[in-house]
C-alpha positions as MATLAB code, in Angstrom:
seq = 'MIRPSAQWAGPLRRAVPRTLRARLIAGLLALLLLTCAGVGLATTQALRHFLVDRLDQQLADTGGRYAASLEHPELSTAGAARGDTRAQAPGTFGAWLLNGTVTAARVVDGDADDPAVAEGTVAADTDDTVSLTVADRGALAALPAGGPARSVGLSGLGDYRLRAVAGRDGDVLVTGLPLRPLDDAVHRLVTIELVVFAAALASTGVAGALWIRVSLRPLDRVVGAAERVSALPLASGEAAVPVRVPDDDLGTEVGRVGAALNRMLGHVEDALARRQSVEDRLRAFAADASHELRTPVAAVRGHAELALRHPGPVPGEVRHSLTRIEAESQRMGAIVEDLLLLARLDAGRPLAAAEVDLTRVALDCVADARAAGPGHRWQLELPEEPVLVTGDADRLRQVVANLLANARVHTPEDTRVTLALSTGPGGAGEVRLTVTDTGPGIEPELAGRIFERFVRGDQARARSTGSTGLGLAIVRAVSTAHHGSVELSTRPGRTSFTVRLPARQDDAHRGHVAPPQGRGEPRAQPTAANRRTA';
ca = [
      38.484   16.347   24.576;
      37.729   12.960   24.834;
      36.785   10.797   28.271;
      39.074    8.607   29.851;
      35.791    6.174   29.969;
      34.786    6.507   26.015;
      38.725    6.308   25.591;
      39.432    3.069   27.280;
      35.727    1.836   26.655;
      36.717   -0.193   23.370;
      40.327   -1.499   24.687;
      38.599   -2.609   27.918;
      35.475   -4.457   26.022;
      38.472   -6.368   23.932;
      39.679   -7.519   27.052;
      36.678   -8.841   28.380;
      36.588  -12.814   27.292;
      33.200  -13.398   24.746;
      32.990  -16.634   24.473;
      31.417  -18.906   27.209;
      34.418  -21.357   27.364;
      36.879  -18.351   28.063;
      34.672  -16.936   30.503;
      34.177  -19.561   32.405;
      38.421  -20.213   32.542;
      38.592  -16.583   33.614;
      35.742  -16.741   36.070;
      37.635  -19.915   37.752;
      40.733  -18.094   37.941;
      39.228  -15.024   39.390;
      37.806  -17.041   42.322;
      40.951  -19.162   42.638;
      43.406  -15.827   42.750;
      40.530  -14.566   45.355;
      41.159  -17.535   47.549;
      45.279  -17.447   47.560;
      44.697  -13.608   47.969;
      42.820  -14.334   51.198;
      44.636  -17.583   52.441;
      48.126  -15.660   51.575;
      46.806  -12.540   53.453;
      45.383  -14.214   56.332;
      48.498  -16.694   56.921;
      50.596  -13.747   56.420;
      48.823  -12.110   59.293;
      48.501  -14.665   61.551;
      52.481  -15.342   61.412;
      53.607  -11.731   62.038;
      50.753  -11.504   64.911;
      52.359  -14.648   66.065;
      56.474  -13.682   66.080;
      55.420   -9.912   67.554;
      53.611  -11.865   70.453;
      57.084  -13.572   70.958;
      58.772  -10.703   70.729;
      56.348   -9.032   72.891;
      57.047  -12.084   75.541;
      61.370  -11.632   75.195;
      60.960   -8.532   76.128;
      58.455   -9.170   79.151;
      61.262  -12.232   79.716;
      63.849   -9.479   79.547;
      62.631   -6.453   81.376;
      65.016   -3.852   81.605;
      68.150   -5.855   82.900;
      70.050   -4.524   79.979;
      69.005   -1.145   79.918;
      69.960   -1.147   83.342;
      73.591   -2.013   82.465;
      73.521    0.645   81.247;
      73.387    3.326   83.955;
      77.077    2.182   85.114;
      78.482    2.405   81.652;
      82.334    1.704   83.663;
      80.706   -1.457   84.687;
      79.864   -2.264   80.983;
      82.823   -4.575   80.926;
      82.744   -5.644   84.097;
      81.644   -8.848   84.999;
      78.401   -8.656   85.712;
      77.375   -6.475   83.497;
      78.946   -8.337   80.786;
      76.436  -11.055   82.054;
      73.985   -9.331   81.640;
      75.529   -7.804   78.001;
      76.396  -11.263   76.697;
      73.003  -12.883   78.269;
      71.424  -10.646   75.385;
      70.335  -11.697   71.687;
      72.463   -9.437   68.887;
      70.331   -6.678   67.754;
      69.252   -6.247   71.312;
      68.410   -2.416   71.951;
      68.792   -0.535   75.389;
      68.281    2.941   75.996;
      68.411    4.585   79.939;
      66.496    7.497   80.514;
      66.310   10.302   83.343;
      63.689   12.624   83.343;
      62.661   11.905   80.096;
      66.065   12.581   78.371;
      67.892    9.934   77.018;
      71.355    9.606   78.797;
      72.080    6.411   77.484;
      71.610    3.882   74.397;
      73.670    1.118   72.800;
      72.572   -1.945   70.737;
      74.085   -5.193   71.169;
      76.501   -6.044   67.984;
      76.922   -9.868   67.820;
      79.042   -9.785   64.453;
      81.425  -12.402   64.262;
      82.444  -10.823   61.011;
      84.280   -8.149   63.075;
      87.759   -8.755   63.147;
      88.093   -7.863   66.333;
      85.964  -10.857   67.019;
      87.961  -13.595   65.053;
      91.309  -12.083   66.555;
      89.796  -12.652   70.274;
      90.664   -9.397   71.047;
      86.985   -8.327   71.605;
      83.890  -10.648   72.812;
      81.224  -12.154   70.304;
      78.344  -10.207   72.171;
      79.534   -6.554   72.739;
      77.353   -3.231   73.175;
      78.071   -0.266   70.476;
      76.563    2.740   71.133;
      74.219    4.428   69.342;
      73.464    7.756   67.769;
      69.599    8.697   67.687;
      68.453   11.261   66.822;
      66.137   14.276   68.452;
      63.099   12.304   66.585;
      64.321    8.904   67.943;
      64.888   10.882   71.500;
      61.419   11.663   71.225;
      59.499    8.453   70.178;
      61.873    6.877   73.049;
      60.380    9.560   75.353;
      56.445    8.790   74.567;
      56.906    5.531   75.555;
      54.954    4.919   79.041;
      56.796    3.102   81.509;
      55.163    0.005   82.106;
      52.903   -0.061   79.410;
      52.722   -2.719   76.586;
      55.729   -3.255   73.921;
      55.097   -0.552   70.591;
      56.909   -0.814   66.893;
      59.195    1.991   66.598;
      61.107    3.110   63.467;
      65.075    4.152   64.792;
      66.859    6.079   62.672;
      69.805    3.614   61.207;
      69.236    0.204   63.219;
      65.664    0.307   61.523;
      62.398   -1.001   63.220;
      62.422   -1.751   66.726;
      59.369   -3.824   69.040;
      60.139   -1.318   72.143;
      58.902   -1.701   75.951;
      59.598    0.737   78.379;
      59.974   -0.014   82.448;
      60.300    1.939   85.398;
      64.251    1.558   87.357;
      64.354    1.813   91.109;
      66.033    5.343   90.931;
      62.266    7.111   88.945;
      64.481    6.551   85.692;
      62.625    4.326   83.012;
      64.907    1.799   80.945;
      63.982    1.414   77.383;
      64.784   -2.526   75.901;
      63.835   -3.032   71.967;
      64.294   -6.192   69.422;
      64.354   -6.018   65.598;
      61.880   -6.564   63.251;
      64.155   -7.192   60.733;
      64.629  -10.969   61.244;
      60.707  -10.984   61.614;
      60.368   -8.991   58.179;
      62.462  -11.679   56.720;
      60.729  -14.958   58.089;
      57.186  -13.049   56.752;
      58.929  -12.405   53.188;
      60.033  -15.437   52.790;
      56.671  -16.851   53.443;
      55.182  -14.230   51.360;
      57.834  -15.794   48.336;
      57.027  -19.027   49.271;
      52.950  -18.452   48.803;
      53.359  -16.490   45.833;
      55.536  -19.278   43.639;
      53.102  -21.559   45.056;
      49.652  -20.063   43.999;
      51.440  -19.512   41.022;
      52.447  -22.892   39.714;
      48.304  -23.802   41.390;
      47.106  -20.917   39.646;
      49.025  -22.309   36.340;
      47.923  -25.837   36.553;
      44.431  -25.427   37.720;
      44.178  -23.099   34.675;
      45.368  -26.238   32.423;
      43.021  -28.463   34.057;
      40.328  -26.052   34.408;
      40.531  -25.359   30.593;
      40.560  -29.393   29.376;
      37.839  -30.357   31.858;
      35.556  -27.473   30.653;
      36.103  -28.190   26.919;
      34.856  -31.663   27.645;
      32.044  -30.686   29.540;
      30.898  -27.967   26.420;
      31.019  -30.960   24.114;
      27.689  -31.537   24.022;
      26.980  -27.510   23.741;
      29.678  -27.642   20.553;
      27.356  -30.730   19.127;
      23.938  -28.145   19.537;
      26.162  -25.177   17.494;
      27.246  -27.473   15.094;
      23.752  -28.943   14.599;
      22.575  -25.214   14.604;
      25.310  -23.820   11.786;
      24.227  -26.892    9.796;
      20.727  -25.856    9.638;
      21.465  -22.203    9.059;
      23.542  -22.952    6.080;
      20.250  -25.394    4.585;
      18.606  -23.903    1.349;
      15.472  -23.374    3.108;
      14.310  -21.228    0.388;
      15.079  -22.972   -2.410;
      12.231  -25.339   -2.258;
      13.516  -28.245    0.161;
      11.233  -29.390    2.581;
      13.428  -31.577    4.546;
      15.340  -31.179    7.203;
      17.528  -33.678    8.761;
      19.732  -32.174   11.255;
      19.201  -32.762   14.985;
      21.604  -32.810   17.691;
      22.192  -35.740   19.397;
      22.080  -34.520   22.940;
      18.532  -34.447   24.207;
      19.518  -35.359   27.353;
      15.968  -33.455   29.818;
      18.556  -34.401   33.074;
      20.776  -31.898   31.230;
      20.698  -27.914   30.729;
      22.227  -28.621   27.089;
      20.222  -31.630   26.879;
      16.827  -29.669   27.368;
      18.540  -26.965   24.870;
      19.276  -29.562   22.304;
      15.873  -31.484   22.956;
      13.657  -28.201   21.944;
      15.712  -27.400   19.436;
      15.129  -30.757   17.796;
      11.298  -30.081   18.816;
      11.761  -26.599   17.195;
      13.164  -28.329   13.657;
      10.717  -30.861   14.016;
       8.057  -28.082   13.460;
      10.228  -26.163   10.483;
      10.105  -29.063    8.769;
       6.396  -29.828    9.053;
       5.802  -26.034    7.927;
       8.191  -26.129    5.088;
       6.713  -29.288    4.052;
       3.194  -27.270    4.202;
       4.492  -24.163    2.035;
       5.819  -26.603   -0.227;
       2.669  -28.769   -0.702;
       0.986  -25.410   -1.296;
       3.575  -23.617   -3.540;
       3.242  -27.035   -5.548;
      -0.492  -27.233   -6.416;
      -0.082  -23.591   -6.676;
       2.788  -24.057   -9.520;
       0.477  -26.635  -10.856;
      -2.634  -24.619  -10.890;
      -0.789  -21.906  -12.531;
       0.545  -24.009  -15.093;
      -2.515  -26.373  -15.658;
      -5.137  -23.080  -15.871;
      -2.889  -20.524  -18.215;
      -2.561  -24.246  -20.927;
      -6.075  -24.598  -20.867;
      -6.767  -20.964  -21.010;
      -4.643  -20.705  -24.082;
      -6.776  -22.873  -26.475;
     -10.167  -20.219  -25.396;
      -8.168  -17.243  -25.346;
      -7.022  -17.964  -29.180;
     -10.529  -19.386  -30.316;
     -11.747  -16.023  -28.828;
      -9.492  -14.064  -30.504;
      -9.966  -15.623  -33.260;
     -13.598  -15.154  -33.665;
     -13.051  -11.576  -32.600;
     -10.343  -11.146  -36.069;
     -12.529  -13.067  -38.179;
     -16.122  -10.924  -36.787;
     -14.231   -8.114  -37.666;
     -13.151   -8.877  -41.581;
     -16.538   -9.736  -42.561;
     -17.225   -8.029  -45.815;
     -20.617   -7.017  -44.973;
     -22.189   -4.379  -42.837;
     -21.313   -3.990  -39.236;
     -22.958   -1.505  -36.713;
     -20.223    0.989  -35.162;
     -20.895   -0.743  -31.657;
     -20.329   -3.715  -32.577;
     -17.394   -3.522  -34.093;
     -16.003   -1.599  -31.413;
     -17.108   -4.260  -29.236;
     -15.603   -7.187  -31.420;
     -12.338   -4.303  -31.602;
     -12.618   -4.334  -27.732;
     -12.794   -7.677  -28.106;
      -9.651   -8.846  -29.749;
      -7.637   -6.107  -27.591;
      -8.873   -7.527  -24.313;
      -8.381  -10.935  -25.900;
      -4.420  -10.398  -27.093;
      -3.673   -9.011  -23.282;
      -5.504  -12.106  -21.697;
      -2.978  -14.303  -24.092;
       0.063  -11.984  -22.941;
      -0.803  -12.860  -19.305;
      -1.342  -16.403  -20.016;
       1.605  -17.422  -21.252;
       3.822  -14.750  -18.680;
       1.561  -17.227  -16.444;
       2.832  -20.451  -18.008;
       6.448  -18.767  -18.095;
       6.616  -18.170  -14.495;
       5.071  -21.647  -13.738;
       7.379  -23.486  -15.996;
      10.447  -21.501  -14.243;
       9.120  -22.275  -10.837;
       9.063  -25.708  -12.185;
      12.897  -25.359  -12.463;
      12.341  -26.541  -16.107;
      15.739  -26.008  -18.168;
      16.122  -23.513  -20.089;
      18.158  -23.746  -23.642;
      21.864  -23.305  -23.112;
      23.458  -21.759  -26.036;
      25.758  -18.364  -27.134;
      23.940  -15.561  -27.191;
      25.020  -11.838  -28.039;
      23.851   -9.588  -25.801;
      24.816   -6.986  -27.970;
      23.008   -8.243  -30.587;
      19.722   -8.405  -28.252;
      20.453   -4.754  -27.042;
      20.394   -2.958  -30.077;
      17.239   -4.791  -30.992;
      15.299   -4.229  -28.001;
      16.470   -0.569  -28.310;
      15.119   -0.194  -31.124;
      12.059   -2.089  -30.980;
      11.812    0.664  -27.811;
      12.790    3.535  -30.431;
      10.045    2.796  -32.442;
       7.385    2.074  -29.415;
       8.252    4.976  -27.695;
       8.889    7.740  -30.152;
       8.897   10.396  -27.335;
      11.719    9.383  -24.749;
      14.873    9.635  -25.509;
      16.764    6.397  -25.737;
      20.478    6.062  -25.382;
      23.158    3.124  -25.357;
      26.134    2.134  -23.888;
      28.622   -0.627  -25.054;
      31.859   -1.954  -25.286;
      34.172   -2.348  -27.837;
      33.582   -6.488  -27.961;
      30.377   -8.053  -28.681;
      28.842   -9.074  -24.981;
      28.773  -13.325  -24.888;
      27.044  -15.121  -22.487;
      25.293  -18.708  -22.116;
      21.580  -19.193  -21.867;
      18.297  -18.480  -23.574;
      18.081  -16.137  -26.116;
      14.681  -15.620  -26.321;
      13.922  -15.570  -22.656;
      16.908  -12.864  -22.074;
      15.771  -11.149  -25.031;
      12.793  -11.067  -23.440;
      14.375   -9.633  -19.744;
      15.795   -6.524  -21.756;
      12.551   -6.221  -23.967;
      10.527   -5.923  -20.279;
      13.137   -3.729  -18.780;
      12.535   -1.309  -21.654;
       8.962   -1.765  -21.574;
       8.799   -0.264  -17.537;
      10.414    2.546  -18.355;
       8.833    3.770  -21.279;
       5.324    2.589  -19.731;
       6.181    4.145  -16.166;
       7.791    6.980  -17.194;
       6.580   10.534  -18.785;
       7.671   11.668  -22.431;
      11.254   13.458  -23.399;
      12.612   10.613  -20.069;
      15.883    9.611  -21.397;
      16.335    5.841  -20.958;
      20.077    4.351  -21.072;
      20.689    0.844  -21.954;
      24.501   -0.085  -21.418;
      26.543   -3.321  -21.009;
      29.586   -3.747  -19.168;
      31.771   -7.268  -18.103;
      34.508   -7.492  -16.186;
      38.412   -7.794  -16.618;
      38.919   -9.877  -19.987;
      35.360  -10.669  -20.125;
      35.714  -13.398  -17.198;
      33.279  -12.817  -14.177;
      30.186  -11.243  -14.908;
      28.337   -9.567  -17.311;
      26.713   -6.293  -16.184;
      23.276   -5.126  -18.430;
      21.532   -2.093  -16.573;
      18.255   -0.205  -17.674;
      18.535    3.548  -15.915;
      15.661    6.356  -16.245;
      15.577    9.655  -15.386;
      11.798    9.441  -14.445;
      10.268   10.100  -10.601;
      11.521    6.781   -9.246;
       9.867    4.289   -7.282;
       8.531    4.615   -3.616;
      10.441    3.056   -1.129;
       7.831    1.103    0.191;
       7.039   -0.834   -3.614;
      10.510   -0.753   -4.140;
      10.715   -3.821   -1.935;
       7.927   -6.058   -3.935;
       8.157   -4.882   -6.844;
       9.852   -8.115   -8.532;
       7.033  -10.073   -6.898;
       3.949  -10.936   -9.062;
       0.728   -8.968  -10.180;
       2.561   -5.462   -8.214;
       1.477   -2.756  -10.607;
       3.460    1.404   -9.922;
       0.156    3.401  -10.673;
       0.613    5.034   -7.185;
       4.331    5.800   -7.833;
       5.424    6.709  -10.869;
       3.232    8.530  -14.082;
       1.751    6.297  -16.293;
      -0.699    6.368  -19.622;
      -1.560    2.367  -20.380;
      -2.179   -0.141  -17.608;
       0.289   -3.175  -16.854;
       0.247   -6.343  -16.070;
       2.406   -6.344  -13.411;
       4.065   -9.735  -14.407;
       6.785   -8.003  -16.402;
       9.886   -7.429  -13.694;
       8.335  -10.958  -11.756;
       9.466  -12.493  -15.178;
      12.714  -10.459  -15.455;
      13.519  -12.007  -11.684;
      12.866  -15.505  -12.820;
      14.771  -15.345  -15.904;
      17.656  -14.397  -14.569;
      17.704  -16.692  -11.335;
      17.167  -19.494  -14.339;
      19.898  -18.313  -15.851;
      22.196  -18.415  -12.379;
      22.399  -14.109  -12.438;
      20.089  -11.907  -10.118;
      18.371   -8.771  -10.803;
      18.865   -5.373   -7.972;
      16.879   -2.148   -7.707;
      18.149    1.268   -7.274;
      15.754    4.167   -7.189;
      15.371    7.414   -5.921;
      13.721   10.621   -7.526;
      15.212   11.212  -11.098;
      17.286    8.017  -10.926;
      15.729    4.368  -11.375;
      18.546    1.630  -12.332;
      17.142   -1.972  -12.690;
      20.869   -3.658  -12.952;
      20.937   -7.532  -14.076;
      23.841   -9.444  -13.248;
      24.751  -12.534  -15.532;
      27.781  -14.801  -15.475;
      29.955  -14.811  -18.161;
      31.395  -17.010  -20.619;
      33.990  -19.018  -18.570;
      36.087  -19.635  -22.132;
      36.103  -16.314  -23.270;
      38.807  -15.379  -21.252;
      40.752  -18.011  -22.756;
      39.918  -17.456  -26.482;
      41.545  -14.737  -28.545;
      38.295  -14.100  -30.976;
      35.103  -13.499  -30.198;
      32.215  -16.663  -32.571;
      30.306  -15.284  -35.151;
      27.016  -14.576  -34.273;
      23.712  -16.794  -34.360;
      20.202  -16.442  -34.277;
      18.928  -13.651  -36.564;
      20.706  -13.555  -39.939;
      21.295  -10.048  -40.789;
      24.821   -8.764  -40.265;
      25.507   -7.668  -36.890;
      25.807   -4.201  -35.995;
      29.112   -3.181  -34.510;
      29.027   -0.720  -31.140;
      30.937    1.987  -32.551;
      30.444    5.750  -31.272;
      26.983    5.532  -33.147;
      25.567    3.172  -30.258;
      26.269    5.743  -27.651;
      23.776    8.471  -29.141;
      21.149    9.983  -27.583;
      17.548   10.060  -30.046;
];
């Protein structure tokens, strides 16, 4: 069962104004509404109290003359009694009580629309006998003689203000005036107040909205500056933050916020400049060091190979040392080349922009991986048509080779590794290259930084050989340089790397595919044989 609080929490939350402008206007209108309600209630009560006092004064001035005329009904049409009757206001009520019992009750009827009055046969001010209920008689009998006036509701007559006085013969004379004219006056005042207050609320709402809009313009400029700063590509290496808040008057609250924001933007710009300077120096150092190391590493490797080819006898220990020197020099050479490539990509050097057949690249890289890792099960999933992109063929081939090598090195034998290519409808949109393996997966704390440099998965996945920790960093750098991206999805039993590249925009408008470029051997068509498991 849904509780009422939970049921209405959502609509109430949506009904509450959320913006500062809306809250200010709502608060202004709420305060004005409370003020109008207080003024209206006070004036209405004051008017009603004043009119009731007037009625009480009239009853005090009238005394019991009209009620005394009811003591002798046969004289009600005679001169004196008629004079008392005609002297009363229309609607005046009179009752004569003897020993607590109502013996007569009449009301002055001043209805000028009565036909008898119009014909002149009956005076304009006459009195009519009133039929009282038991409750009415009890209420009249409960009035204290000589006490203050009270408001009593009489059946068939409405609300009356009644006052009882003691007669000369021990009887009680009750005189009353109707409250209906008083209520009509109060209702007219309430109607006028409602119209005036509604107009005041409407005009105040419009004027307040305009005034608040004008007053909050400096805050809008602060918000605009913050939004422009949030749209700046601060992670792309740009150190300048040219946006500043124009309102920095310390005499206003918004000005203090603007000044504080400007100081913060200055600090951010200084921090970005220092970070950019450090990164530039690191890139320059990596590039220079990699470039300078290529020659000595190549020389060491060459001397090691030359020594291994010496025709004379070489001791076994020396040959083993030379073999290790050659292997490590090759590994060092690969690291130097990778670092040099990353430094060039970080520097924003453009890559080649030619048509690349990813289908051909996938076939070649899987064939190489199958030869390097015969203990794994390699699988291809390719579309029927060749997948073409625009980019650097060598760098894209390196991306695919690194992903396959990563799956081969960090998973045990008999692991199934699947390379899949897919495109959007009609070849438009994007190209997705996915390498999925059924290995043990990557630990969550390592998955968040797997694409950083020199990050190795030694503790996360089984391995039989070492790695430089630069392969996946190169994958991300090359993908980004091709205006693409790379994503990782991992869990025990399934790890997937997905590279997204923009498709050729003209493929959707062409009815044929250009012939492959690169290698001279014929293209292997992606048939069912390409999807087999080795």
